[in-house]
Amino acid sequence: MANIPFRNKLVLCLSLIIFSSCKHEKVYQTSLFDIKINLNELPNGKKPIFSQRHLKSKKQKWVGGLFGSNQFMEWNEVLYNGTVIRINPQVPPPNDSEFSAYASQERSQYDFYDVTYINPSKTSFIARISGPDNIGNRFYVFNARKSGLEVYSIDRPTIIEGDRKWENRDMLKIGTNLLMVDNDYVFNQKTGKAYEITRPGKDRVRGEFTALSPDGQTIAFTTSQLLYQCHYPSGEVYIEPIDDQQLSKIVNNKTKEWPYNYFSWITVNGKMFLYPLVSMFP
């Protein structure tokens, strides 16, 4: 390097630093999830190789090159075909999310939790990833395709008023093959299909999961004033008001079977919803 000008030396050294810090990892740009995305595509007719590992460090090391950050003291990585997956979680907000709290800039994230496959061939999975303090945890879909690995944010835009209790929900297993994320999406692990839960407005359903219909197609939530039900394959919603007296009984008797003390599943036009029992009314 003796005959190389100093400026070129500096550029070359910086390039080597960036390359050496990133050669075993890849940063994927996220985009917003769409339920029409094929989650069952086999890349090149072969199953992708995903692997997980738990790592610890005695001190925080700088990772990610010049634009990196201090790594966690303890974290979980996922590798795709031997390369560490990192994501850039910044996504362009949709047209209807002018008031939603999308961060203007975020560094690459890689601390994976709750890694769960969402199709039989295990080419797609959901993971919860630790984000910045002002954002918290988010869920992402990772989908191996012929074109490569695609990463999607399933954080649908929302407008939260008052307390922030309902801003970030969780991932629940609500049936043998069903996962519900953030009260917004349903993923069928047997078929690899995804569905949106119809919202009552611009916010996600502010309520607790209550019951799943016997056919597994209607989800019931308990909110402060009503029983909110969504037949997610069609998006049809049925709402049953709950008066104060009923609500007090429910709060004091919130067992797994409580809905059936007050409601019964009725099939109407091929869709199942909970309707009040006649005995509820004097």
PDB file of N, CA and C in Angstrom, residues 5-55:
ATOM      1  N   PRO A   5      -2.132   6.751  -2.464  1.00  0.00           N
ATOM      2  CA  PRO A   5      -2.311   8.026  -1.761  1.00  0.00           C
ATOM      3  C   PRO A   5      -3.035   7.828  -0.435  1.00  0.00           C
ATOM      4  N   PHE A   6      -2.734   8.716   0.533  1.00  0.00           N
ATOM      5  CA  PHE A   6      -3.294   8.570   1.882  1.00  0.00           C
ATOM      6  C   PHE A   6      -4.818   8.562   1.862  1.00  0.00           C
ATOM      7  N   ARG A   7      -5.446   9.451   1.048  1.00  0.00           N
ATOM      8  CA  ARG A   7      -6.909   9.517   1.000  1.00  0.00           C
ATOM      9  C   ARG A   7      -7.487   8.185   0.544  1.00  0.00           C
ATOM     10  N   ASN A   8      -6.849   7.595  -0.479  1.00  0.00           N
ATOM     11  CA  ASN A   8      -7.323   6.303  -0.976  1.00  0.00           C
ATOM     12  C   ASN A   8      -7.105   5.198   0.052  1.00  0.00           C
ATOM     13  N   LYS A   9      -5.995   5.305   0.800  1.00  0.00           N
ATOM     14  CA  LYS A   9      -5.745   4.349   1.863  1.00  0.00           C
ATOM     15  C   LYS A   9      -6.887   4.381   2.883  1.00  0.00           C
ATOM     16  N   LEU A  10      -7.286   5.612   3.248  1.00  0.00           N
ATOM     17  CA  LEU A  10      -8.348   5.778   4.242  1.00  0.00           C
ATOM     18  C   LEU A  10      -9.655   5.166   3.757  1.00  0.00           C
ATOM     19  N   VAL A  11      -9.997   5.445   2.509  1.00  0.00           N
ATOM     20  CA  VAL A  11     -11.224   4.892   1.934  1.00  0.00           C
ATOM     21  C   VAL A  11     -11.168   3.378   1.917  1.00  0.00           C
ATOM     22  N   LEU A  12      -9.985   2.838   1.524  1.00  0.00           N
ATOM     23  CA  LEU A  12      -9.829   1.388   1.459  1.00  0.00           C
ATOM     24  C   LEU A  12      -9.959   0.765   2.841  1.00  0.00           C
ATOM     25  N   CYS A  13      -9.339   1.372   3.826  1.00  0.00           N
ATOM     26  CA  CYS A  13      -9.410   0.843   5.194  1.00  0.00           C
ATOM     27  C   CYS A  13     -10.828   0.864   5.727  1.00  0.00           C
ATOM     28  N   LEU A  14     -11.527   1.968   5.496  1.00  0.00           N
ATOM     29  CA  LEU A  14     -12.913   2.060   5.952  1.00  0.00           C
ATOM     30  C   LEU A  14     -13.771   1.003   5.282  1.00  0.00           C
ATOM     31  N   SER A  15     -13.532   0.770   3.988  1.00  0.00           N
ATOM     32  CA  SER A  15     -14.291  -0.238   3.257  1.00  0.00           C
ATOM     33  C   SER A  15     -14.040  -1.620   3.835  1.00  0.00           C
ATOM     34  N   LEU A  16     -12.775  -1.895   4.178  1.00  0.00           N
ATOM     35  CA  LEU A  16     -12.444  -3.193   4.756  1.00  0.00           C
ATOM     36  C   LEU A  16     -13.097  -3.373   6.109  1.00  0.00           C
ATOM     37  N   ILE A  17     -13.160  -2.302   6.897  1.00  0.00           N
ATOM     38  CA  ILE A  17     -13.807  -2.374   8.216  1.00  0.00           C
ATOM     39  C   ILE A  17     -15.283  -2.707   8.063  1.00  0.00           C
ATOM     40  N   ILE A  18     -15.953  -1.986   7.149  1.00  0.00           N
ATOM     41  CA  ILE A  18     -17.380  -2.215   6.932  1.00  0.00           C
ATOM     42  C   ILE A  18     -17.614  -3.627   6.424  1.00  0.00           C
ATOM     43  N   PHE A  19     -16.783  -4.056   5.467  1.00  0.00           N
ATOM     44  CA  PHE A  19     -16.960  -5.392   4.891  1.00  0.00           C
ATOM     45  C   PHE A  19     -16.749  -6.474   5.937  1.00  0.00           C
ATOM     46  N   SER A  20     -15.685  -6.332   6.744  1.00  0.00           N
ATOM     47  CA  SER A  20     -15.366  -7.367   7.726  1.00  0.00           C
ATOM     48  C   SER A  20     -16.417  -7.450   8.808  1.00  0.00           C
ATOM     49  N   SER A  21     -17.077  -6.325   9.127  1.00  0.00           N
ATOM     50  CA  SER A  21     -18.088  -6.338  10.187  1.00  0.00           C
ATOM     51  C   SER A  21     -19.429  -6.845   9.697  1.00  0.00           C
ATOM     52  N   CYS A  22     -19.621  -6.871   8.374  1.00  0.00           N
ATOM     53  CA  CYS A  22     -20.949  -7.211   7.851  1.00  0.00           C
ATOM     54  C   CYS A  22     -20.963  -8.486   7.005  1.00  0.00           C
ATOM     55  N   LYS A  23     -19.786  -9.111   6.775  1.00  0.00           N
ATOM     56  CA  LYS A  23     -19.740 -10.196   5.803  1.00  0.00           C
ATOM     57  C   LYS A  23     -20.529 -11.427   6.248  1.00  0.00           C
ATOM     58  N   HIS A  24     -20.793 -11.580   7.570  1.00  0.00           N
ATOM     59  CA  HIS A  24     -21.537 -12.733   8.050  1.00  0.00           C
ATOM     60  C   HIS A  24     -22.963 -12.357   8.458  1.00  0.00           C
ATOM     61  N   GLU A  25     -23.402 -11.216   8.006  1.00  0.00           N
ATOM     62  CA  GLU A  25     -24.747 -10.769   8.332  1.00  0.00           C
ATOM     63  C   GLU A  25     -25.324 -10.001   7.157  1.00  0.00           C
ATOM     64  N   LYS A  26     -26.639  -9.886   7.145  1.00  0.00           N
ATOM     65  CA  LYS A  26     -27.296  -9.125   6.084  1.00  0.00           C
ATOM     66  C   LYS A  26     -28.451  -8.344   6.676  1.00  0.00           C
ATOM     67  N   VAL A  27     -28.528  -7.061   6.314  1.00  0.00           N
ATOM     68  CA  VAL A  27     -29.602  -6.203   6.791  1.00  0.00           C
ATOM     69  C   VAL A  27     -30.720  -6.202   5.759  1.00  0.00           C
ATOM     70  N   TYR A  28     -31.922  -6.556   6.199  1.00  0.00           N
ATOM     71  CA  TYR A  28     -33.083  -6.599   5.312  1.00  0.00           C
ATOM     72  C   TYR A  28     -33.989  -5.400   5.590  1.00  0.00           C
ATOM     73  N   GLN A  29     -34.400  -4.748   4.528  1.00  0.00           N
ATOM     74  CA  GLN A  29     -35.346  -3.640   4.645  1.00  0.00           C
ATOM     75  C   GLN A  29     -36.759  -4.204   4.785  1.00  0.00           C
ATOM     76  N   THR A  30     -37.485  -3.757   5.784  1.00  0.00           N
ATOM     77  CA  THR A  30     -38.844  -4.252   5.982  1.00  0.00           C
ATOM     78  C   THR A  30     -39.837  -3.467   5.134  1.00  0.00           C
ATOM     79  N   SER A  31     -40.935  -4.116   4.842  1.00  0.00           N
ATOM     80  CA  SER A  31     -42.063  -3.460   4.188  1.00  0.00           C
ATOM     81  C   SER A  31     -43.328  -3.872   4.939  1.00  0.00           C
ATOM     82  N   LEU A  32     -44.416  -3.204   4.664  1.00  0.00           N
ATOM     83  CA  LEU A  32     -45.661  -3.503   5.375  1.00  0.00           C
ATOM     84  C   LEU A  32     -46.270  -4.804   4.864  1.00  0.00           C
ATOM     85  N   PHE A  33     -46.762  -5.610   5.784  1.00  0.00           N
ATOM     86  CA  PHE A  33     -47.319  -6.913   5.446  1.00  0.00           C
ATOM     87  C   PHE A  33     -48.665  -6.769   4.758  1.00  0.00           C
ATOM     88  N   ASP A  34     -48.933  -7.672   3.825  1.00  0.00           N
ATOM     89  CA  ASP A  34     -50.208  -7.747   3.126  1.00  0.00           C
ATOM     90  C   ASP A  34     -50.662  -9.199   3.175  1.00  0.00           C
ATOM     91  N   ILE A  35     -51.904  -9.432   3.554  1.00  0.00           N
ATOM     92  CA  ILE A  35     -52.380 -10.811   3.716  1.00  0.00           C
ATOM     93  C   ILE A  35     -52.410 -11.570   2.389  1.00  0.00           C
ATOM     94  N   LYS A  36     -52.242 -10.874   1.253  1.00  0.00           N
ATOM     95  CA  LYS A  36     -52.224 -11.538  -0.045  1.00  0.00           C
ATOM     96  C   LYS A  36     -50.875 -12.182  -0.354  1.00  0.00           C
ATOM     97  N   ILE A  37     -49.863 -11.889   0.471  1.00  0.00           N
ATOM     98  CA  ILE A  37     -48.522 -12.439   0.235  1.00  0.00           C
ATOM     99  C   ILE A  37     -48.548 -13.954   0.396  1.00  0.00           C
ATOM    100  N   ASN A  38     -47.908 -14.645  -0.541  1.00  0.00           N
ATOM    101  CA  ASN A  38     -47.818 -16.106  -0.495  1.00  0.00           C
ATOM    102  C   ASN A  38     -46.757 -16.507   0.521  1.00  0.00           C
ATOM    103  N   LEU A  39     -47.193 -17.106   1.623  1.00  0.00           N
ATOM    104  CA  LEU A  39     -46.273 -17.521   2.674  1.00  0.00           C
ATOM    105  C   LEU A  39     -45.795 -18.953   2.502  1.00  0.00           C
ATOM    106  N   ASN A  40     -46.233 -19.622   1.428  1.00  0.00           N
ATOM    107  CA  ASN A  40     -45.929 -21.034   1.216  1.00  0.00           C
ATOM    108  C   ASN A  40     -44.996 -21.290   0.039  1.00  0.00           C
ATOM    109  N   GLU A  41     -44.364 -20.250  -0.466  1.00  0.00           N
ATOM    110  CA  GLU A  41     -43.490 -20.434  -1.623  1.00  0.00           C
ATOM    111  C   GLU A  41     -42.209 -21.144  -1.215  1.00  0.00           C
ATOM    112  N   LEU A  42     -41.813 -22.152  -1.995  1.00  0.00           N
ATOM    113  CA  LEU A  42     -40.566 -22.866  -1.742  1.00  0.00           C
ATOM    114  C   LEU A  42     -39.450 -22.263  -2.596  1.00  0.00           C
ATOM    115  N   PRO A  43     -38.463 -21.649  -1.975  1.00  0.00           N
ATOM    116  CA  PRO A  43     -37.373 -21.046  -2.764  1.00  0.00           C
ATOM    117  C   PRO A  43     -36.556 -22.110  -3.486  1.00  0.00           C
ATOM    118  N   ASN A  44     -36.573 -22.052  -4.800  1.00  0.00           N
ATOM    119  CA  ASN A  44     -35.824 -22.993  -5.645  1.00  0.00           C
ATOM    120  C   ASN A  44     -36.171 -24.446  -5.356  1.00  0.00           C
ATOM    121  N   GLY A  45     -37.398 -24.653  -4.903  1.00  0.00           N
ATOM    122  CA  GLY A  45     -37.858 -26.008  -4.643  1.00  0.00           C
ATOM    123  C   GLY A  45     -37.245 -26.653  -3.423  1.00  0.00           C
ATOM    124  N   LYS A  46     -36.476 -25.893  -2.647  1.00  0.00           N
ATOM    125  CA  LYS A  46     -35.840 -26.432  -1.448  1.00  0.00           C
ATOM    126  C   LYS A  46     -36.240 -25.630  -0.223  1.00  0.00           C
ATOM    127  N   LYS A  47     -36.239 -26.304   0.917  1.00  0.00           N
ATOM    128  CA  LYS A  47     -36.535 -25.614   2.161  1.00  0.00           C
ATOM    129  C   LYS A  47     -35.345 -24.744   2.561  1.00  0.00           C
ATOM    130  N   PRO A  48     -35.619 -23.524   3.032  1.00  0.00           N
ATOM    131  CA  PRO A  48     -34.526 -22.674   3.511  1.00  0.00           C
ATOM    132  C   PRO A  48     -33.976 -23.231   4.825  1.00  0.00           C
ATOM    133  N   ILE A  49     -32.770 -22.864   5.121  1.00  0.00           N
ATOM    134  CA  ILE A  49     -32.158 -23.331   6.359  1.00  0.00           C
ATOM    135  C   ILE A  49     -32.150 -22.186   7.366  1.00  0.00           C
ATOM    136  N   PHE A  50     -33.059 -22.245   8.317  1.00  0.00           N
ATOM    137  CA  PHE A  50     -33.080 -21.275   9.410  1.00  0.00           C
ATOM    138  C   PHE A  50     -32.458 -21.926  10.637  1.00  0.00           C
ATOM    139  N   SER A  51     -31.695 -21.164  11.379  1.00  0.00           N
ATOM    140  CA  SER A  51     -31.137 -21.667  12.632  1.00  0.00           C
ATOM    141  C   SER A  51     -31.149 -20.549  13.663  1.00  0.00           C
ATOM    142  N   GLN A  52     -31.139 -20.930  14.928  1.00  0.00           N
ATOM    143  CA  GLN A  52     -31.180 -19.963  16.014  1.00  0.00           C
ATOM    144  C   GLN A  52     -30.018 -20.209  16.953  1.00  0.00           C
ATOM    145  N   ARG A  53     -29.575 -19.130  17.585  1.00  0.00           N
ATOM    146  CA  ARG A  53     -28.543 -19.284  18.603  1.00  0.00           C
ATOM    147  C   ARG A  53     -28.666 -18.174  19.633  1.00  0.00           C
ATOM    148  N   HIS A  54     -28.336 -18.510  20.866  1.00  0.00           N
ATOM    149  CA  HIS A  54     -28.374 -17.558  21.976  1.00  0.00           C
ATOM    150  C   HIS A  54     -26.949 -17.149  22.302  1.00  0.00           C
ATOM    151  N   LEU A  55     -26.692 -15.851  22.351  1.00  0.00           N
ATOM    152  CA  LEU A  55     -25.345 -15.339  22.552  1.00  0.00           C
ATOM    153  C   LEU A  55     -25.273 -14.436  23.778  1.00  0.00           C
TER     154      LEU A  55
END
